[in-house]
Amino acid sequence: MSYIVIARKYRPQKFMEVIGQEHIARTLKNAIRLNKISHAYLFTGPRGVGKTTTARILAKALNCPNVKDQEPCNECSTCIEITSCTNVDVVEIDAASNRGIDEIRQLRENVKFTPAGSRYKIYIIDEVHMLTLEAFNALLKTLEEPPPHIVFIMATTEPEKVLQTITSRCQTFSFRLISEKDIVETLKGIAETEGVVIEEEGLVLLARAAMGSLRDAESLMDQALSYAGGELTAEKVSEVLGLIPKDFLFDYTTAFNENDVKEALSITENLITVGYSASRIFSELLHHFRNLLFAKVFGKKTEFMGFSD
């Protein structure tokens, strides 16, 4: 069997598994429980925080014949087909490559037909902001008077580019960036399941580099594990991410404490010579001094630095 990357292998399959978006999961589950299903949803937020994943889970929850506590069973043929993107009643469209009016006209023709074997026919339109103006206008008519068996779930990283006439006809859910602490805990669970040893400081570095995107963190973890080939230390993670070695950061600290401008400039010049940009140096110094401040105040590594309590 071919290798499955971590981001795909550990993709959430239930609302309760989606990290950092509890407010959205709760609202959607309540809507299903109360039978208040909207004909159109708009999921907005940064990349890698669960928009498309949640769209698929919602599609399964709406069509699964064995729903329990508003969660899909993930065992029936409907759930399995939706997970593998082979269900005829759940259509995923990449708006970046299907952005023209002809594609939307075809969609308008298809929505007239009832589902083949499910409760709803669901269209998941990813990166919907990529549609042309003409395509948006063509879609608008369907959103104004949708057939009762149709549900649209649209996702975008740039909601400001979606026409307000479209947005006003959708229930909009704003996905948040995922905290470093939540990312670290998720990566730690994956490492335990995979049976690999990773230093917690290494996980913190991965979470920081991901900048709130769990998918990015999982991809970086995959890359780091391939590089290390075994136990993953913080030093090896730093090498993979191209981070400045800690020794240089502490040398900076000493130079600043001693008001040694010459030494600070020398360290900076050496780092630039080997390929680090000035913006990277200042960014890592800022984070380094932030961590030193928390360590001084609390006397230990704390959750504010991304570590477990």
XYZ file of C-alpha atoms in Angstrom:
309
model
C 0.000 0.000 0.000
C 1.317 3.470 -0.887
C 2.249 5.863 1.898
C -0.506 8.181 3.150
C 0.713 11.546 4.376
C -0.114 12.494 7.954
C -2.474 15.328 6.987
C -4.668 12.865 5.056
C -4.276 9.900 7.364
C -5.413 11.850 10.430
C -8.031 14.019 8.761
C -11.016 14.390 11.137
C -14.069 12.304 10.251
C -16.455 13.646 12.923
C -17.371 17.086 14.227
C -15.876 16.244 17.615
C -12.487 15.579 15.987
C -12.178 19.015 14.355
C -9.601 20.950 16.389
C -10.169 24.553 17.437
C -13.570 25.051 15.789
C -15.915 23.964 18.586
C -18.224 26.951 18.036
C -18.879 25.832 14.464
C -19.264 22.140 15.270
C -21.799 22.924 17.991
C -23.879 25.176 15.734
C -23.978 22.672 12.877
C -24.852 19.757 15.155
C -27.678 21.764 16.733
C -28.989 22.685 13.281
C -29.084 19.002 12.336
C -30.754 18.052 15.609
C -33.422 20.746 15.231
C -33.818 20.059 11.493
C -32.881 23.652 10.646
C -30.738 22.926 7.633
C -29.785 25.925 5.523
C -29.692 25.633 1.749
C -26.307 27.382 1.628
C -23.280 27.651 3.921
C -20.163 29.774 3.525
C -17.053 28.623 5.425
C -14.378 31.329 5.676
C -10.960 31.349 7.265
C -7.221 30.764 6.742
C -5.835 27.703 5.002
C -5.495 24.431 6.848
C -7.953 25.086 9.680
C -10.715 22.632 8.712
C -13.075 24.277 6.219
C -13.196 21.540 3.576
C -12.930 18.842 6.237
C -15.952 20.252 8.068
C -17.837 20.516 4.781
C -17.339 16.789 4.156
C -18.340 15.914 7.718
C -21.499 18.028 7.343
C -22.266 16.267 4.049
C -21.926 12.886 5.758
C -24.023 13.955 8.744
C -26.822 15.163 6.439
C -26.918 11.997 4.343
C -25.772 9.234 6.708
C -28.663 6.819 7.495
C -27.098 5.879 10.852
C -26.434 9.284 12.405
C -25.916 9.170 16.167
C -25.806 12.369 18.228
C -25.611 14.281 14.928
C -22.323 12.553 14.072
C -21.905 10.377 10.939
C -21.266 6.693 11.536
C -18.357 6.548 9.038
C -19.173 2.887 8.481
C -22.098 2.894 6.024
C -21.592 2.970 2.268
C -22.693 6.615 2.103
C -20.061 7.773 4.611
C -17.339 5.675 3.015
C -18.151 7.000 -0.445
C -18.199 10.637 0.719
C -14.881 10.160 2.505
C -13.343 8.738 -0.666
C -15.037 11.394 -2.858
C -16.968 8.806 -4.901
C -20.523 9.532 -3.755
C -22.679 10.713 -6.670
C -24.850 12.877 -4.417
C -21.930 14.856 -2.976
C -20.109 16.821 -5.657
C -16.848 18.631 -4.871
C -15.915 21.477 -7.205
C -12.614 23.327 -7.250
C -13.599 26.862 -8.198
C -10.003 27.713 -9.070
C -10.138 25.405 -12.107
C -13.923 25.515 -12.729
C -14.511 29.236 -12.416
C -16.361 30.117 -15.597
C -20.019 30.673 -16.393
C -20.246 27.472 -18.443
C -19.391 25.309 -15.433
C -21.962 27.102 -13.261
C -24.613 26.795 -15.981
C -23.967 23.043 -15.998
C -24.333 23.030 -12.211
C -27.666 24.861 -12.503
C -28.918 22.205 -14.862
C -27.790 19.376 -12.579
C -29.419 20.722 -9.400
C -32.843 20.069 -10.929
C -32.322 16.336 -10.535
C -33.124 14.687 -7.211
C -30.435 12.752 -5.283
C -29.689 9.242 -6.511
C -29.991 7.606 -3.117
C -29.495 10.199 -0.383
C -31.542 12.774 1.450
C -29.691 15.742 -0.053
C -27.657 16.484 -3.140
C -24.732 18.486 -1.808
C -22.312 20.728 -3.695
C -19.029 21.581 -1.965
C -17.396 24.498 -3.792
C -13.822 25.088 -2.626
C -12.096 28.470 -3.073
C -15.408 29.932 -4.216
C -13.910 33.434 -4.409
C -12.156 32.324 -7.619
C -15.417 32.304 -9.593
C -15.776 34.990 -12.226
C -18.364 37.749 -11.853
C -20.519 36.130 -14.529
C -20.301 32.774 -12.747
C -21.279 34.376 -9.427
C -24.313 35.974 -11.059
C -25.301 32.649 -12.600
C -24.989 30.951 -9.210
C -27.027 33.669 -7.530
C -30.289 32.613 -9.182
C -29.931 29.076 -7.844
C -29.161 30.371 -4.348
C -32.248 32.590 -4.425
C -34.648 29.766 -5.240
C -32.913 26.459 -4.529
C -34.690 23.111 -4.860
C -35.494 21.616 -1.422
C -33.086 18.718 -1.935
C -30.015 20.921 -2.583
C -27.390 22.104 -0.064
C -24.454 24.295 -1.071
C -21.328 24.376 1.110
C -18.840 26.972 -0.090
C -15.359 27.537 1.320
C -12.964 30.427 0.848
C -9.794 31.920 2.269
C -10.737 35.348 0.869
C -14.353 36.120 1.832
C -13.997 39.770 0.846
C -13.882 38.633 -2.806
C -17.256 36.860 -2.579
C -20.157 39.002 -3.796
C -22.299 40.348 -0.984
C -25.376 39.159 -2.852
C -23.990 35.627 -2.483
C -22.892 36.064 1.140
C -26.294 37.419 2.171
C -27.959 34.187 1.056
C -25.630 31.944 3.071
C -25.051 31.092 6.691
C -21.466 32.241 7.202
C -19.096 30.469 9.584
C -15.708 32.018 10.373
C -12.993 29.463 11.114
C -10.268 30.512 13.533
C -6.539 30.003 13.481
C -5.650 27.046 15.700
C -3.657 27.785 18.849
C -0.087 26.540 19.183
C -1.095 24.567 22.268
C -3.848 22.703 20.381
C -1.491 21.992 17.481
C 1.187 20.649 19.831
C -1.306 18.358 21.567
C -2.588 17.085 18.208
C 0.921 16.407 16.902
C 1.821 14.695 20.157
C -1.157 12.344 19.761
C -0.150 11.567 16.174
C 3.430 10.852 17.258
C 2.217 8.428 19.931
C -0.050 6.647 17.446
C 2.756 6.417 14.887
C 5.193 5.197 17.541
C 7.774 7.910 16.911
C 9.702 9.887 19.514
C 9.585 13.666 19.204
C 10.849 16.150 21.760
C 8.133 18.508 22.946
C 10.304 21.478 22.071
C 10.415 20.145 18.512
C 6.621 19.997 18.426
C 6.482 23.590 19.659
C 8.775 24.662 16.813
C 6.554 22.876 14.278
C 3.423 24.507 15.720
C 5.012 27.967 15.648
C 6.155 27.547 12.041
C 2.630 26.475 10.994
C 1.194 29.840 12.119
C -2.209 28.478 13.125
C -2.634 25.954 10.300
C -2.930 22.365 11.534
C -2.513 20.999 8.012
C 0.741 22.921 7.605
C 1.956 21.603 10.963
C 1.190 18.019 9.956
C 2.957 18.475 6.612
C 6.013 19.936 8.352
C 5.975 17.028 10.798
C 5.954 14.599 7.863
C 8.919 16.399 6.337
C 10.843 16.470 9.618
C 10.273 12.749 10.224
C 11.587 11.980 6.747
C 14.677 14.066 7.461
C 15.368 12.610 10.922
C 14.670 9.001 10.036
C 14.112 8.145 13.702
C 13.971 10.181 16.908
C 13.042 13.763 16.141
C 14.878 16.275 18.297
C 14.335 20.014 18.491
C 17.708 20.489 16.801
C 16.674 18.388 13.797
C 13.344 20.224 13.549
C 15.260 23.523 13.533
C 17.439 22.263 10.711
C 14.431 21.219 8.623
C 12.657 24.534 9.205
C 15.801 26.543 8.546
C 15.646 28.188 11.971
C 18.517 30.073 13.523
C 20.464 27.824 15.938
C 19.696 28.560 19.591
C 23.351 29.230 20.376
C 23.248 32.320 18.164
C 20.078 33.576 19.864
C 21.646 33.237 23.308
C 24.825 34.908 22.000
C 22.593 37.807 20.988
C 21.118 37.847 24.485
C 24.558 38.053 26.052
C 25.602 40.818 23.665
C 22.492 42.849 24.488
C 22.915 42.346 28.235
C 26.508 43.562 28.007
C 25.570 46.383 25.635
C 28.101 44.955 23.168
C 26.943 46.484 19.878
C 30.025 45.260 18.025
C 29.341 41.620 18.935
C 25.622 41.917 18.035
C 26.498 43.334 14.616
C 29.093 40.613 14.123
C 26.547 37.880 14.879
C 24.067 39.504 12.501
C 26.613 39.715 9.703
C 27.607 36.067 10.167
C 23.984 34.924 9.969
C 23.279 37.002 6.858
C 26.455 35.628 5.253
C 25.263 32.026 5.658
C 21.859 32.842 4.177
C 19.474 34.061 6.896
C 17.450 37.140 5.986
C 17.301 40.174 8.256
C 13.537 39.729 8.656
C 14.041 36.084 9.790
C 16.698 37.180 12.311
C 14.492 39.890 13.820
C 11.428 37.625 13.866
C 13.222 34.844 15.724
C 14.868 37.284 18.115
C 11.466 38.740 18.950
C 10.066 35.292 19.717
C 13.222 34.353 21.656
C 12.992 37.415 23.917
C 9.276 36.803 24.381
C 9.999 33.289 25.640
C 12.757 34.583 27.918
C 10.285 37.063 29.413
C 7.715 34.339 30.142
C 10.418 32.067 31.569
C 11.618 34.852 33.859
C 8.116 35.701 35.090
C 6.883 32.125 35.584
C 10.217 30.488 36.376
C 9.587 27.635 33.911
C 8.387 26.718 30.427
C 4.696 27.563 30.252
C 1.672 27.056 27.984
C 2.210 30.621 26.744
C 5.378 29.306 25.104
C 3.446 26.390 23.559
C 4.398 23.788 26.155
C 2.016 21.531 28.094
C 1.296 22.422 31.699
